[in-house]
Amino acid sequence: MARPLFEQRRASSEHTNDRGLAEEDALLTGEHTQKFEPPQSKWKKIREVGLFVWALLATTIVIILAVVVQKERTTSAPSPVPDGKRNLIFMVSDGMGPTSLSLTRSFKQYEQAEPFDNTLMLDGHLIGQSRTRSSSSLITDSAAGATAFSCGHKSYNGAISMLPDHQPCGTVLEAAKRAGYMTGLVVTTRITDATPACFAAHVNMRSEEDRIAEQMVGDYPLGRVVDLMLGGGRCHFLPNSTEGSCRDDDRDIIAYAKEQGFDYVDSRSGFDGLKEGTAVNLPLLGLFARTDIPYEIDRRNEADIYPSLDEMARTAMKALSDATRDSDKGFFLMIEGSRIDHAGHANDPAAQVHEVLAYDKAFTSVLEFLEKDDTEGVMVSTSDHETGGLATARQLHSTYPEYLWYPGVLSNTSHSAERVTHNYHSFLSGQPKKPAIESWVRENVKKGLGIDDAADSEIKSLVEKPELAPYTFADMVSRRSQIGWSTHGHSAADVNIFASSRKAAAPLVGNHENTEVGDFLRRYLDVDVEAITKELQAKGTSFVNALGQAVDWMGAPPSQDKEHGWEDHLDHYQHDFKKHKRCEVCGV
Ligand SMILES: *[C@@H]1O[C@H](CO)[C@@H](O)[C@H](O)[C@H]1NC(C)=O
Ligand SMILES: *[C@@H]1O[C@H](CO)[C@@H](O)[C@H](O)[C@H]1NC(C)=O
Ligand SMILES: [Zn+2]
C-alpha cells in the first residue's frame, strides 16, 4: 500500500537535483510540478491527480496504523497471566553469553559425533535478549544484575537488592512468600553469593556474606522468607571457632536456622536421604560444599560427595510441588548455573562447556517437570551478563588465520584449570625441589589437561610463577583449542532469554532491559513487590537481631573507592590503556 509514494520518491531521485527537489515539494504540498511537464490531455491529468491523492491517502493510513500498533505494543505489554494456581521457575545462567552456547553446542556435537542440527535444549527455547548494564556501569556485576531481576530496578555494581540511594528494595521472592507461595533457591556456588542473595537479603555490599547468611535464614526485618535452599557456602554459616568456617564472628547460623525450624543437610548421604524430593521437610537448608560446589568437569568424578545442579533442581521442584499440593498458591523457585561465570573469569573453556551442559540438563528437567505437573507454570531463563568476552575463534600468529577451532582439545581435557592448580599448590606445599616440580608439571598438564606438547616457555612460567598457574593452565587449553577471551572480567554483551513457552512469556519476546525480566516475574506471580519495598524502608536501618543486638542490618554503604569499582563508571576515560598494573596473585 505504501508503494506508490516510495516509487515516486525513488523516481525523483533519478532526475536532476532541481527536478528532484521540485517533485519532492510537490509530494509534500500536493501541487504538481510545472517545469518539465510534457503536453498532456485533461483526462490524463485528472487520472494522475486521482492516483496521487489515492497514494497520499493510503500512505497516511499506513502511517497512522503503524503508530497505533506500535503504541499498543509498547504501552500495554499484555501479560498472559493465568487466573488460578501457578508455579514460576526462574533460571539464571550466570555469565553465559551467546558464544557460550555456540562453544558448548559444537563441543557436544564433536564428543557425541552428532550432526550439526543436534542442538542444545536451550537453543530450541530462545525467545529474546536482555540488555544488562547497571546504574553505575555499562558493564554490570552479578549483584546489580540480580537486583534487576529481584527488585525490577537498576542499581549499582555490588548492590544486593539495594537501590542507588542505599534504600532496600523488596524482592519478588519476598513478595511471593508474603502472598502465600512457597519459595526456593538452588545454586552451585555459595548460597550467600550475589545472585541467590539478591532474592532474600539486602546489604549495601555483596562482600557481606556473613550478614547475608543470617538474613537468608530469617534474621532480618521480614523474618524467614525462603522455604528451601540447596547449594554451597557452608563456611558462612559456621562459627569462627569451627573447622571450615569463614565467618568473622562466632555466631552459629546453622544452629539458628534449626531453631527457626530448618531441616539441615550437609553431605551427599544427607542429600540422598531427601529421596529426590519425596522425603523433604520444609524449610530445608542443604549446604553441600564449604564454598562453591566443584565445577561439573571435576564434580562428575566426585558424585559420591556432591550432588549435581540437575539433581538439586529436580529435588527442589518435587519438594515444592508436593508442599503446595493442597494450596491455592504454587511456588517460586530460582535455579542458578552459578559457575558458568567462574569458568569465564578463569578463561577456562573446558570447565565452561561442562557447566553449560549441566545447565542444559537442569533446563531439560525443568521443561519435563512443567510438562507433567498439573499446576500451570512457566520457566524463564536468562543470564545476568556475559563473562570473559568469549570468542569461538583465536588468531595465534601474524599470518591470516584459518576459520576453525578445535573442540577435540576440550574433549581431551579432563579437569578444570582450577583443580589442576589446587593440586599443584598442594604439591608445592611439601616444598619439593625444582626438578621434581618440573616433572610434576609436565606429567599433570598431560594427565589433567590432555596436553602432551607443552612448550618449554609454558613449563618455565608454571615453575617460576606458580601464583599465575590458574591463568597459565587455562591459557594452555584456550590456545590449543583456539578459543579467545578478551577479559578475565565481565562484558557488556546482550544475553539470551529462554522460556518454556513463548506464549506464557510473551512480554519477554524480543530485546529487553534486564529490569523487564524482573517486571515479568512479579506480574506473572501477581505479587506486590512495591509494598515490600515500602515496608522495608519504613522499618529503617536499625534492627534488633536474634542475639538481641541493635545492628545496622544492611551494613555500611560502599566507599567511593576506585579500586573496588563502586563509583560511576560512565564516560570517565583516564588513559587506562597506559597502566600496566598486574595483580600479584591472580587467584580466581
Ligand atoms: C571469633 O569471633 C569473635 C566475635 O564473635 C571474636 O572476638 C574473635 O576474635 C574471633 N576469632 C577469630 C579467630 O577470628
Ligand atoms: C586427544 O588425546 C589423544 C590421546 O592422547 C590424542 O591421540 C589426540 O591427538 C588428542 N586430540 C587432540 C585434539 O588433542
Ligand atoms: Zn554474574
Coordinates of C-alpha atoms and ligand atoms in Angstrom, one line a residue:
M1 CA 0.0 0.0 0.0
A2 CA 2.8 2.4 0.7
R3 CA 4.5 1.6 -2.6
P4 CA 3.2 4.5 -4.8
L5 CA 4.8 7.2 -2.6
F6 CA 8.0 5.2 -2.3
E7 CA 8.3 4.7 -6.1
Q8 CA 7.6 8.3 -6.9
R9 CA 10.2 9.4 -4.4
R10 CA 12.7 7.0 -5.9
A11 CA 11.9 8.1 -9.4
S12 CA 12.5 11.7 -8.4
S13 CA 16.0 10.9 -7.1
E14 CA 16.9 9.7 -10.6
H15 CA 16.4 13.1 -12.1
T16 CA 18.5 16.2 -11.6
N17 CA 18.6 17.8 -8.2
D18 CA 16.3 20.7 -9.1
R19 CA 13.8 18.4 -10.6
G20 CA 14.0 16.1 -7.6
L21 CA 13.5 18.9 -5.2
A22 CA 10.6 20.2 -7.2
E23 CA 8.9 16.8 -7.2
E24 CA 9.6 16.3 -3.5
D25 CA 8.0 19.7 -2.9
A26 CA 5.0 18.6 -5.0
L27 CA 4.7 15.5 -3.0
L28 CA 4.6 17.5 0.2
T29 CA 2.3 20.3 -1.0
G30 CA 0.1 18.3 -3.4
E31 CA 0.9 20.7 -6.2
H32 CA 2.2 19.2 -9.4
T33 CA 5.5 20.4 -10.8
Q34 CA 5.3 22.5 -13.9
K35 CA 8.8 22.8 -15.2
F36 CA 9.4 19.8 -17.4
E37 CA 5.8 18.9 -17.9
P38 CA 5.0 17.5 -21.4
P39 CA 1.7 18.4 -23.0
Q40 CA -1.0 16.1 -21.7
S41 CA -4.7 15.6 -22.2
K42 CA -7.1 16.9 -19.5
W43 CA -8.1 13.3 -18.6
K44 CA -4.6 12.1 -18.2
K45 CA -4.0 14.9 -15.8
I46 CA -7.2 14.1 -13.7
R47 CA -6.2 10.5 -13.6
E48 CA -2.7 11.3 -12.4
V49 CA -4.0 13.7 -9.7
G50 CA -6.5 11.0 -8.6
L51 CA -3.8 8.4 -8.4
F52 CA -1.6 10.7 -6.4
V53 CA -4.4 11.6 -3.9
W54 CA -5.0 7.9 -3.5
A55 CA -1.3 7.2 -2.9
L56 CA -1.2 10.0 -0.3
L57 CA -4.3 8.7 1.5
A58 CA -3.1 5.2 1.5
T59 CA 0.3 6.2 2.8
T60 CA -1.3 8.3 5.6
I61 CA -3.5 5.4 6.7
V62 CA -0.5 3.1 6.8
I63 CA 1.5 5.5 8.9
I64 CA -1.4 6.1 11.3
L65 CA -1.9 2.3 11.7
A66 CA 1.8 1.7 12.3
V67 CA 1.8 4.4 15.0
V68 CA -1.3 3.0 16.7
V69 CA 0.0 -0.6 16.6
Q70 CA 3.5 0.5 17.9
K71 CA 1.8 2.4 20.8
E72 CA -0.3 -0.7 21.7
R73 CA 2.8 -2.8 21.8
T74 CA 4.9 -0.5 23.9
T75 CA 2.3 0.7 26.4
S76 CA 0.0 -2.3 27.2
A77 CA 2.6 -5.2 27.1
P78 CA -0.1 -7.8 27.6
S79 CA 1.0 -10.3 30.2
P80 CA -0.9 -13.6 29.7
V81 CA -1.1 -14.3 33.5
P82 CA -3.1 -17.4 34.3
D83 CA -6.1 -16.9 36.7
G84 CA -5.5 -19.8 39.1
K85 CA -2.7 -21.5 40.8
R86 CA 0.7 -21.2 39.1
N87 CA 4.4 -22.0 39.5
L88 CA 7.3 -19.9 38.3
I89 CA 10.8 -21.2 37.8
F90 CA 13.4 -18.6 37.1
M91 CA 16.7 -19.9 35.9
V92 CA 19.9 -17.9 35.8
S93 CA 22.9 -18.9 33.8
D94 CA 25.5 -16.7 35.5
G95 CA 27.9 -15.2 33.0
M96 CA 26.6 -17.2 29.9
G97 CA 26.7 -15.2 26.8
P98 CA 25.5 -16.3 23.3
T99 CA 29.0 -17.5 22.4
S100 CA 29.0 -20.0 25.4
L101 CA 26.1 -21.7 23.5
S102 CA 28.0 -22.0 20.2
L103 CA 31.1 -23.3 22.1
T104 CA 29.1 -25.9 24.0
R105 CA 26.9 -26.9 21.1
S106 CA 29.9 -27.7 18.9
F107 CA 31.7 -29.4 21.8
K108 CA 28.7 -31.7 22.4
Q109 CA 28.3 -32.5 18.7
Y110 CA 32.1 -33.3 18.5
E111 CA 32.0 -35.6 21.6
Q112 CA 28.9 -37.4 20.6
A113 CA 29.5 -37.5 16.8
E114 CA 26.2 -35.7 16.2
P115 CA 25.1 -33.8 13.1
F116 CA 25.1 -30.0 13.1
D117 CA 21.4 -29.8 13.7
N118 CA 21.6 -31.7 17.0
T119 CA 21.5 -28.6 19.2
L120 CA 21.2 -27.9 22.9
M121 CA 17.8 -28.0 24.6
L122 CA 18.3 -24.3 25.3
D123 CA 18.6 -23.5 21.6
G124 CA 15.1 -24.5 20.9
H125 CA 13.7 -22.2 23.5
L126 CA 15.3 -18.9 22.7
I127 CA 12.7 -16.0 22.8
G128 CA 14.8 -12.9 23.3
Q129 CA 17.7 -10.9 24.6
S130 CA 18.4 -8.9 27.7
R131 CA 20.4 -5.7 27.9
T132 CA 22.4 -5.8 31.1
R133 CA 24.1 -2.5 32.1
S134 CA 23.8 -1.4 35.7
S135 CA 23.1 2.1 37.1
S136 CA 26.8 2.6 37.8
S137 CA 28.5 1.0 34.8
L138 CA 28.0 -0.2 31.2
I139 CA 29.3 -3.5 32.5
T140 CA 27.3 -4.9 35.3
D141 CA 28.3 -7.3 38.1
S142 CA 26.1 -10.2 39.3
A143 CA 24.8 -8.2 42.2
A144 CA 23.3 -5.3 40.2
G145 CA 22.3 -7.9 37.6
A146 CA 20.3 -10.0 40.1
T147 CA 18.8 -6.8 41.7
A148 CA 17.3 -6.0 38.3
F149 CA 15.6 -9.4 38.3
S150 CA 14.6 -9.5 42.0
C151 CA 13.6 -5.8 42.5
G152 CA 13.0 -4.8 38.9
H153 CA 15.3 -1.8 39.4
K154 CA 18.7 -0.8 38.1
S155 CA 21.3 -0.4 40.8
Y156 CA 25.0 0.0 41.3
N157 CA 27.5 -2.8 40.9
G158 CA 27.8 -4.6 44.3
A159 CA 24.2 -3.9 45.4
I160 CA 22.3 -6.8 47.0
S161 CA 18.7 -5.7 46.4
M162 CA 19.5 -2.1 47.4
L163 CA 18.6 1.0 45.3
P164 CA 21.2 3.5 44.2
D165 CA 20.3 5.7 47.2
H166 CA 21.1 2.8 49.6
Q167 CA 17.5 2.1 50.5
P168 CA 16.4 -1.5 50.3
C169 CA 14.0 -2.7 47.5
G170 CA 11.6 -5.5 48.1
T171 CA 12.2 -8.7 46.1
V172 CA 9.9 -10.9 44.1
L173 CA 10.7 -13.8 46.4
E174 CA 9.8 -11.8 49.5
A175 CA 6.5 -10.7 47.9
A176 CA 5.8 -14.2 46.7
K177 CA 6.3 -15.6 50.2
R178 CA 4.0 -12.9 51.6
A179 CA 1.3 -13.8 49.0
G180 CA 1.3 -17.4 50.1
Y181 CA 3.7 -19.0 47.6
M182 CA 6.4 -21.5 48.7
T183 CA 9.9 -20.3 47.7
G184 CA 13.2 -21.9 46.9
L185 CA 16.8 -21.2 45.8
V186 CA 19.2 -23.7 44.1
V187 CA 22.7 -22.8 43.2
T188 CA 26.2 -24.4 42.6
T189 CA 28.1 -21.5 44.2
R190 CA 27.8 -20.3 47.8
I191 CA 24.1 -19.7 48.7
T192 CA 25.4 -16.3 50.0
D193 CA 26.8 -15.3 46.6
A194 CA 25.3 -12.3 44.8
T195 CA 22.6 -14.0 42.6
P196 CA 20.8 -16.0 45.3
A197 CA 21.4 -13.3 48.0
C198 CA 19.5 -10.7 45.9
F199 CA 16.3 -12.7 46.3
A200 CA 16.3 -13.0 50.1
A201 CA 18.7 -10.4 51.6
H202 CA 19.6 -6.7 51.5
V203 CA 23.1 -5.4 52.0
N204 CA 25.0 -2.4 50.6
M205 CA 27.9 -4.6 49.5
R206 CA 27.9 -8.1 48.2
S207 CA 31.0 -9.0 50.1
E208 CA 29.0 -9.0 53.4
E209 CA 28.3 -12.7 53.1
D210 CA 28.1 -13.3 56.9
R211 CA 25.3 -10.9 57.1
I212 CA 23.6 -12.4 54.0
A213 CA 23.7 -15.9 55.6
E214 CA 21.9 -14.5 58.7
Q215 CA 19.2 -12.8 56.6
M216 CA 18.6 -15.8 54.3
V217 CA 17.6 -18.0 57.3
G218 CA 15.3 -15.2 58.7
D219 CA 17.3 -13.0 61.0
Y220 CA 16.2 -9.7 59.4
P221 CA 13.1 -7.5 59.4
L222 CA 10.9 -9.7 57.3
G223 CA 11.7 -13.0 59.1
R224 CA 12.1 -16.2 57.2
V225 CA 11.1 -16.0 53.5
V226 CA 12.9 -18.9 51.9
D227 CA 11.5 -22.5 52.3
L228 CA 14.2 -24.4 50.5
M229 CA 17.9 -23.7 49.8
L230 CA 20.3 -26.1 48.1
G231 CA 23.9 -25.2 47.2
G232 CA 27.3 -24.5 48.7
G233 CA 28.7 -21.9 51.1
R234 CA 28.6 -23.7 54.4
C235 CA 31.5 -21.7 55.7
H236 CA 29.5 -18.5 56.2
F237 CA 27.1 -20.4 58.5
L238 CA 29.7 -21.9 60.8
P239 CA 31.0 -20.1 63.9
N240 CA 34.6 -18.9 63.5
S241 CA 35.7 -21.4 66.3
T242 CA 34.7 -24.3 64.0
E243 CA 36.9 -26.1 61.4
G244 CA 35.8 -24.9 57.9
S245 CA 34.4 -21.6 59.0
C246 CA 34.9 -18.4 57.1
R247 CA 32.8 -16.2 59.4
D248 CA 34.4 -13.2 61.1
D249 CA 32.3 -13.9 64.3
D250 CA 31.4 -16.8 66.4
R251 CA 27.7 -16.9 65.5
D252 CA 26.4 -20.4 64.6
I253 CA 23.9 -19.7 61.8
I254 CA 23.2 -23.4 61.3
A255 CA 22.0 -23.7 65.0
Y256 CA 19.9 -20.5 64.5
A257 CA 18.4 -22.0 61.3
K258 CA 17.5 -25.2 63.1
E259 CA 15.8 -23.1 65.8
Q260 CA 13.8 -21.5 63.1
G261 CA 12.6 -24.9 62.0
F262 CA 15.0 -25.7 59.2
D263 CA 16.0 -29.2 58.4
Y264 CA 19.7 -29.2 57.7
V265 CA 21.7 -31.5 55.4
D266 CA 25.4 -31.0 54.6
S267 CA 26.5 -34.2 52.8
R268 CA 25.8 -36.5 49.8
S269 CA 24.2 -39.0 52.2
G270 CA 22.1 -36.2 53.6
F271 CA 21.1 -35.3 50.1
D272 CA 20.3 -38.9 49.2
G273 CA 18.1 -39.0 52.3
L274 CA 15.8 -36.4 50.6
K275 CA 14.9 -39.2 48.2
E276 CA 14.7 -36.9 45.1
G277 CA 12.4 -34.5 47.0
T278 CA 9.9 -37.1 48.2
A279 CA 11.3 -37.1 51.8
V280 CA 11.8 -33.4 52.4
N281 CA 10.6 -31.4 55.4
L282 CA 10.4 -27.7 54.7
P283 CA 12.0 -25.4 55.5
L284 CA 15.2 -27.1 54.3
L285 CA 18.8 -25.9 54.2
G286 CA 21.2 -28.0 52.2
L287 CA 24.8 -26.9 52.1
F288 CA 27.0 -29.4 50.2
A289 CA 30.3 -27.6 50.0
R290 CA 32.4 -25.4 52.2
T291 CA 32.4 -22.7 49.5
D292 CA 31.5 -23.4 45.8
I293 CA 30.4 -26.9 44.6
P294 CA 33.3 -28.0 42.3
Y295 CA 33.0 -27.4 38.5
E296 CA 31.0 -30.1 36.8
I297 CA 34.1 -31.2 34.9
D298 CA 35.6 -32.2 38.3
R299 CA 32.4 -33.0 40.2
R300 CA 31.4 -35.7 37.7
N301 CA 34.2 -37.8 39.2
E302 CA 33.1 -36.9 42.7
A303 CA 29.4 -37.6 42.5
D304 CA 29.7 -39.5 45.8
I305 CA 30.5 -36.2 47.5
Y306 CA 28.5 -33.5 45.7
P307 CA 25.0 -33.6 44.1
S308 CA 24.7 -32.1 40.6
L309 CA 22.7 -29.0 39.6
D310 CA 20.2 -31.2 37.9
E311 CA 19.7 -33.4 41.0
M312 CA 19.3 -30.4 43.2
A313 CA 16.8 -28.8 40.8
R314 CA 14.7 -31.9 40.5
T315 CA 14.7 -32.4 44.3
A316 CA 13.6 -28.8 44.8
M317 CA 10.8 -28.9 42.2
K318 CA 9.4 -32.2 43.6
A319 CA 9.6 -30.9 47.2
L320 CA 7.9 -27.6 46.5
S321 CA 5.3 -29.1 44.2
D322 CA 4.4 -31.6 47.0
A323 CA 4.4 -28.9 49.6
T324 CA 1.9 -26.8 47.6
R325 CA -0.3 -29.7 46.6
D326 CA -3.3 -28.6 48.7
S327 CA -2.6 -24.8 48.5
D328 CA -4.3 -22.4 46.1
K329 CA -0.8 -20.9 45.6
G330 CA 2.1 -22.6 43.8
F331 CA 5.8 -21.9 44.2
F332 CA 8.6 -19.6 43.1
L333 CA 12.0 -21.3 42.5
M334 CA 15.2 -19.7 41.3
I335 CA 17.8 -22.2 39.9
E336 CA 21.2 -20.9 39.0
G337 CA 24.0 -22.4 36.9
S338 CA 26.4 -20.3 39.0
R339 CA 29.8 -21.4 37.8
I340 CA 29.4 -20.8 34.1
D341 CA 30.6 -17.3 35.2
H342 CA 33.5 -18.7 37.2
A343 CA 34.8 -20.6 34.1
G344 CA 34.5 -17.3 32.2
H345 CA 36.5 -15.5 34.8
A346 CA 39.1 -18.3 34.7
N347 CA 39.1 -18.2 30.9
D348 CA 38.7 -22.0 31.1
P349 CA 36.8 -23.3 28.0
A350 CA 36.9 -26.9 29.1
A351 CA 35.3 -26.1 32.5
Q352 CA 32.8 -23.9 30.7
V353 CA 31.4 -26.4 28.3
H354 CA 30.7 -28.8 31.2
E355 CA 29.0 -26.1 33.2
V356 CA 26.7 -25.2 30.3
L357 CA 25.9 -28.8 29.6
A358 CA 25.0 -29.2 33.3
Y359 CA 22.7 -26.2 33.0
D360 CA 21.2 -27.5 29.8
K361 CA 20.4 -30.8 31.6
A362 CA 18.7 -29.0 34.5
F363 CA 16.9 -26.8 32.0
T364 CA 15.6 -30.0 30.3
S365 CA 14.4 -31.4 33.7
V366 CA 12.5 -28.1 34.4
L367 CA 10.7 -28.4 31.0
E368 CA 9.8 -32.0 31.8
F369 CA 8.5 -31.0 35.2
L370 CA 6.3 -28.3 33.8
E371 CA 5.1 -30.6 31.1
K372 CA 4.0 -33.3 33.6
D373 CA 2.8 -31.1 36.5
D374 CA -0.9 -30.4 36.9
T375 CA -0.3 -26.9 38.0
E376 CA 0.1 -24.2 35.3
G377 CA 3.6 -22.9 35.2
V378 CA 6.3 -21.2 33.3
M379 CA 10.1 -21.2 33.3
V380 CA 12.2 -18.2 32.2
S381 CA 15.9 -18.5 31.8
T382 CA 18.4 -15.7 31.3
S383 CA 21.9 -14.5 32.3
D384 CA 22.9 -11.5 34.4
H385 CA 25.8 -10.7 32.0
E386 CA 28.4 -12.3 29.8
T387 CA 31.8 -13.2 31.3
G388 CA 35.2 -13.4 29.7
G389 CA 34.4 -11.8 26.3
L390 CA 34.5 -15.3 24.9
A391 CA 35.1 -15.9 21.2
T392 CA 34.9 -19.1 19.3
A393 CA 38.0 -18.0 17.4
R394 CA 41.5 -17.1 18.1
Q395 CA 44.3 -15.8 16.0
L396 CA 47.6 -17.3 17.3
H397 CA 50.0 -16.0 14.7
S398 CA 50.5 -12.9 12.5
T399 CA 49.6 -14.8 9.3
Y400 CA 45.9 -14.7 8.3
P401 CA 44.1 -17.4 10.4
E402 CA 42.2 -20.4 9.2
Y403 CA 38.5 -20.5 10.1
L404 CA 38.3 -23.1 12.8
W405 CA 38.5 -24.0 16.4
Y406 CA 39.3 -27.4 17.9
P407 CA 36.6 -28.9 20.3
G408 CA 38.8 -32.1 20.4
V409 CA 41.2 -30.3 22.7
L410 CA 38.5 -29.6 25.2
S411 CA 37.4 -33.2 24.9
N412 CA 40.8 -34.3 26.0
T413 CA 40.8 -32.0 29.0
S414 CA 39.6 -34.0 32.0
H415 CA 39.9 -31.4 34.8
S416 CA 39.5 -27.7 35.3
A417 CA 42.5 -25.4 35.5
E418 CA 41.3 -24.6 39.0
R419 CA 41.5 -28.2 40.1
V420 CA 45.0 -28.8 38.5
T421 CA 46.1 -25.6 40.2
H422 CA 44.8 -26.7 43.5
N423 CA 46.7 -30.0 43.1
Y424 CA 49.8 -28.1 42.1
H425 CA 49.7 -25.8 45.1
S426 CA 49.2 -28.7 47.4
F427 CA 52.2 -30.4 45.8
L428 CA 54.3 -27.3 46.3
S429 CA 53.3 -27.0 50.0
G430 CA 55.6 -30.1 50.5
Q431 CA 58.5 -27.9 49.3
P432 CA 59.7 -30.2 46.5
K433 CA 63.0 -29.5 44.6
K434 CA 62.9 -27.8 41.2
P435 CA 63.4 -30.9 39.0
A436 CA 60.6 -32.6 40.9
I437 CA 58.4 -29.5 40.3
E438 CA 59.2 -29.6 36.6
S439 CA 58.3 -33.2 36.2
W440 CA 55.1 -32.8 38.2
V441 CA 54.0 -30.0 35.9
R442 CA 54.9 -32.0 32.8
E443 CA 53.0 -35.0 34.0
N444 CA 49.9 -33.1 35.2
V445 CA 49.4 -30.9 32.2
K446 CA 49.2 -34.2 30.3
K447 CA 47.0 -36.0 32.9
G448 CA 44.7 -33.2 33.8
L449 CA 44.6 -31.1 30.7
G450 CA 45.3 -33.6 28.0
I451 CA 48.3 -31.6 26.8
D452 CA 51.3 -33.5 25.6
D453 CA 53.1 -30.7 23.6
A454 CA 53.7 -28.2 26.4
A455 CA 56.3 -25.6 25.4
D456 CA 59.4 -25.1 27.5
S457 CA 58.3 -21.5 28.0
E458 CA 55.0 -22.7 29.4
I459 CA 56.7 -25.1 31.8
K460 CA 59.1 -22.4 32.9
S461 CA 56.3 -20.0 33.6
L462 CA 54.4 -22.6 35.7
V463 CA 57.5 -23.5 37.7
E464 CA 58.7 -19.9 38.2
K465 CA 55.3 -18.2 38.7
P466 CA 53.0 -20.8 40.4
E467 CA 50.8 -17.9 41.6
L468 CA 49.8 -17.4 37.9
A469 CA 49.1 -21.1 37.4
P470 CA 45.3 -20.8 37.2
Y471 CA 45.7 -18.4 34.2
T472 CA 48.6 -20.3 32.6
F473 CA 46.8 -23.7 32.7
A474 CA 43.6 -22.3 31.3
D475 CA 45.5 -20.3 28.6
M476 CA 47.3 -23.5 27.5
V477 CA 43.9 -25.1 26.9
S478 CA 42.4 -22.0 25.3
R479 CA 45.3 -21.5 22.8
R480 CA 45.3 -25.1 21.7
S481 CA 41.6 -25.2 21.1
Q482 CA 41.8 -21.7 19.5
I483 CA 39.3 -20.2 21.9
G484 CA 39.6 -16.5 22.6
W485 CA 38.9 -14.3 25.6
S486 CA 39.1 -10.6 25.9
T487 CA 38.9 -10.2 29.7
H488 CA 39.0 -12.1 33.0
G489 CA 36.0 -10.0 34.0
H490 CA 32.5 -9.4 32.6
S491 CA 31.5 -7.8 29.3
A492 CA 28.6 -5.7 28.1
A493 CA 27.2 -8.2 25.6
D494 CA 23.5 -8.7 25.4
V495 CA 22.5 -12.1 26.8
N496 CA 19.8 -14.5 25.7
I497 CA 16.3 -15.1 27.2
F498 CA 14.8 -18.5 27.0
A499 CA 11.4 -19.8 28.1
S500 CA 9.4 -22.9 28.5
S501 CA 6.7 -21.3 26.4
R502 CA 6.9 -18.3 24.1
K503 CA 3.2 -17.6 24.7
A504 CA 3.4 -17.7 28.5
A505 CA 6.5 -15.5 28.4
A506 CA 5.2 -13.2 25.6
P507 CA 6.2 -9.9 27.3
L508 CA 9.9 -11.1 27.1
V509 CA 9.9 -11.9 23.4
G510 CA 12.4 -9.6 21.7
N511 CA 15.2 -7.3 23.1
H512 CA 14.5 -6.1 26.7
E513 CA 16.1 -4.3 29.6
N514 CA 17.1 -6.7 32.4
T515 CA 14.6 -4.9 34.7
E516 CA 11.8 -6.0 32.4
V517 CA 12.7 -9.6 33.3
G518 CA 12.1 -8.5 36.9
D519 CA 8.8 -6.9 35.9
F520 CA 7.7 -10.2 34.2
L521 CA 8.4 -12.2 37.4
R522 CA 6.3 -10.1 39.7
R523 CA 3.5 -9.8 37.1
Y524 CA 3.4 -13.5 36.4
L525 CA 3.0 -14.2 40.1
D526 CA 0.7 -11.2 40.6
V527 CA 2.5 -10.1 43.7
D528 CA 3.0 -6.7 45.3
V529 CA 6.8 -6.1 45.4
E530 CA 6.4 -2.3 46.0
A531 CA 4.5 -3.0 49.2
I532 CA 7.5 -4.9 50.5
T533 CA 9.8 -2.1 49.5
K534 CA 7.6 0.4 51.5
E535 CA 7.6 -2.0 54.5
L536 CA 11.4 -2.4 54.5
Q537 CA 12.1 1.3 54.1
A538 CA 9.6 2.1 56.9
K539 CA 11.5 -0.3 59.2
G540 CA 14.7 1.7 58.8
T541 CA 18.3 0.7 59.0
S542 CA 18.4 -0.4 62.7
F543 CA 17.2 -3.9 63.5
V544 CA 17.4 -5.9 66.8
N545 CA 18.8 -9.3 65.7
A546 CA 18.3 -12.8 67.2
L547 CA 21.2 -12.0 69.7
G548 CA 19.2 -9.0 71.0
Q549 CA 21.8 -6.6 69.5
A550 CA 20.6 -3.5 67.6
V551 CA 22.5 -3.7 64.3
D552 CA 22.8 -1.6 61.2
W553 CA 21.5 -4.5 59.3
M554 CA 22.3 -3.6 55.7
G555 CA 25.8 -2.7 56.5
A556 CA 27.7 0.5 55.6
P557 CA 27.3 1.9 52.1
P558 CA 30.3 1.2 49.9
S559 CA 33.1 3.7 50.0
Q560 CA 33.8 5.6 46.8
D561 CA 36.9 3.5 46.4
K562 CA 38.1 3.3 42.8
E563 CA 39.9 0.0 43.4
H564 CA 36.6 -1.6 44.3
G565 CA 34.7 -0.2 41.4
W566 CA 31.8 1.2 43.3
E567 CA 31.9 4.6 41.6
D568 CA 30.1 5.6 38.5
H569 CA 32.0 4.1 35.5
L570 CA 30.2 6.0 32.8
D571 CA 32.3 8.2 30.5
H572 CA 35.4 8.7 32.6
Y573 CA 38.3 7.7 30.3
Q574 CA 41.5 8.2 32.2
H575 CA 44.2 6.9 29.9
D576 CA 43.8 3.5 31.5
F577 CA 45.5 1.8 28.5
K578 CA 48.8 3.1 29.7
K579 CA 48.6 1.4 33.0
H580 CA 50.3 -1.9 33.2
K581 CA 49.1 -2.9 36.6
R582 CA 49.2 -6.6 37.2
C583 CA 47.8 -8.5 40.2
E584 CA 50.4 -10.3 42.2
V585 CA 48.2 -13.3 43.0
C586 CA 45.6 -13.8 40.2
G587 CA 43.5 -16.2 42.1
V588 CA 40.1 -16.9 40.6
Ligands
LIG1 C1 35.7 -15.0 66.5 O1 34.6 -14.1 66.7 C2 34.7 -13.4 67.9 C3 33.5 -12.4 67.9 O2 32.3 -13.1 67.7 C4 35.9 -12.6 68.0 O3 36.0 -11.9 69.3 C5 37.1 -13.5 67.8 O4 38.3 -12.7 67.8 C6 37.0 -14.3 66.5 N1 38.1 -15.3 66.5 C7 38.8 -15.4 65.4 C8 39.9 -16.4 65.4 O5 38.7 -14.7 64.4
LIG2 C1 43.5 -36.4 22.4 O1 44.2 -37.3 23.1 C2 44.6 -38.4 22.3 C3 45.3 -39.4 23.2 O2 46.4 -38.8 23.8 C4 45.5 -37.9 21.1 O3 45.8 -39.0 20.3 C5 44.7 -36.9 20.3 O4 45.5 -36.4 19.3 C6 44.2 -35.8 21.2 N1 43.4 -34.9 20.5 C7 43.5 -33.6 20.5 C8 42.6 -32.8 19.6 O5 44.4 -33.0 21.1
ZN3 ZN 27.1 -12.9 37.3

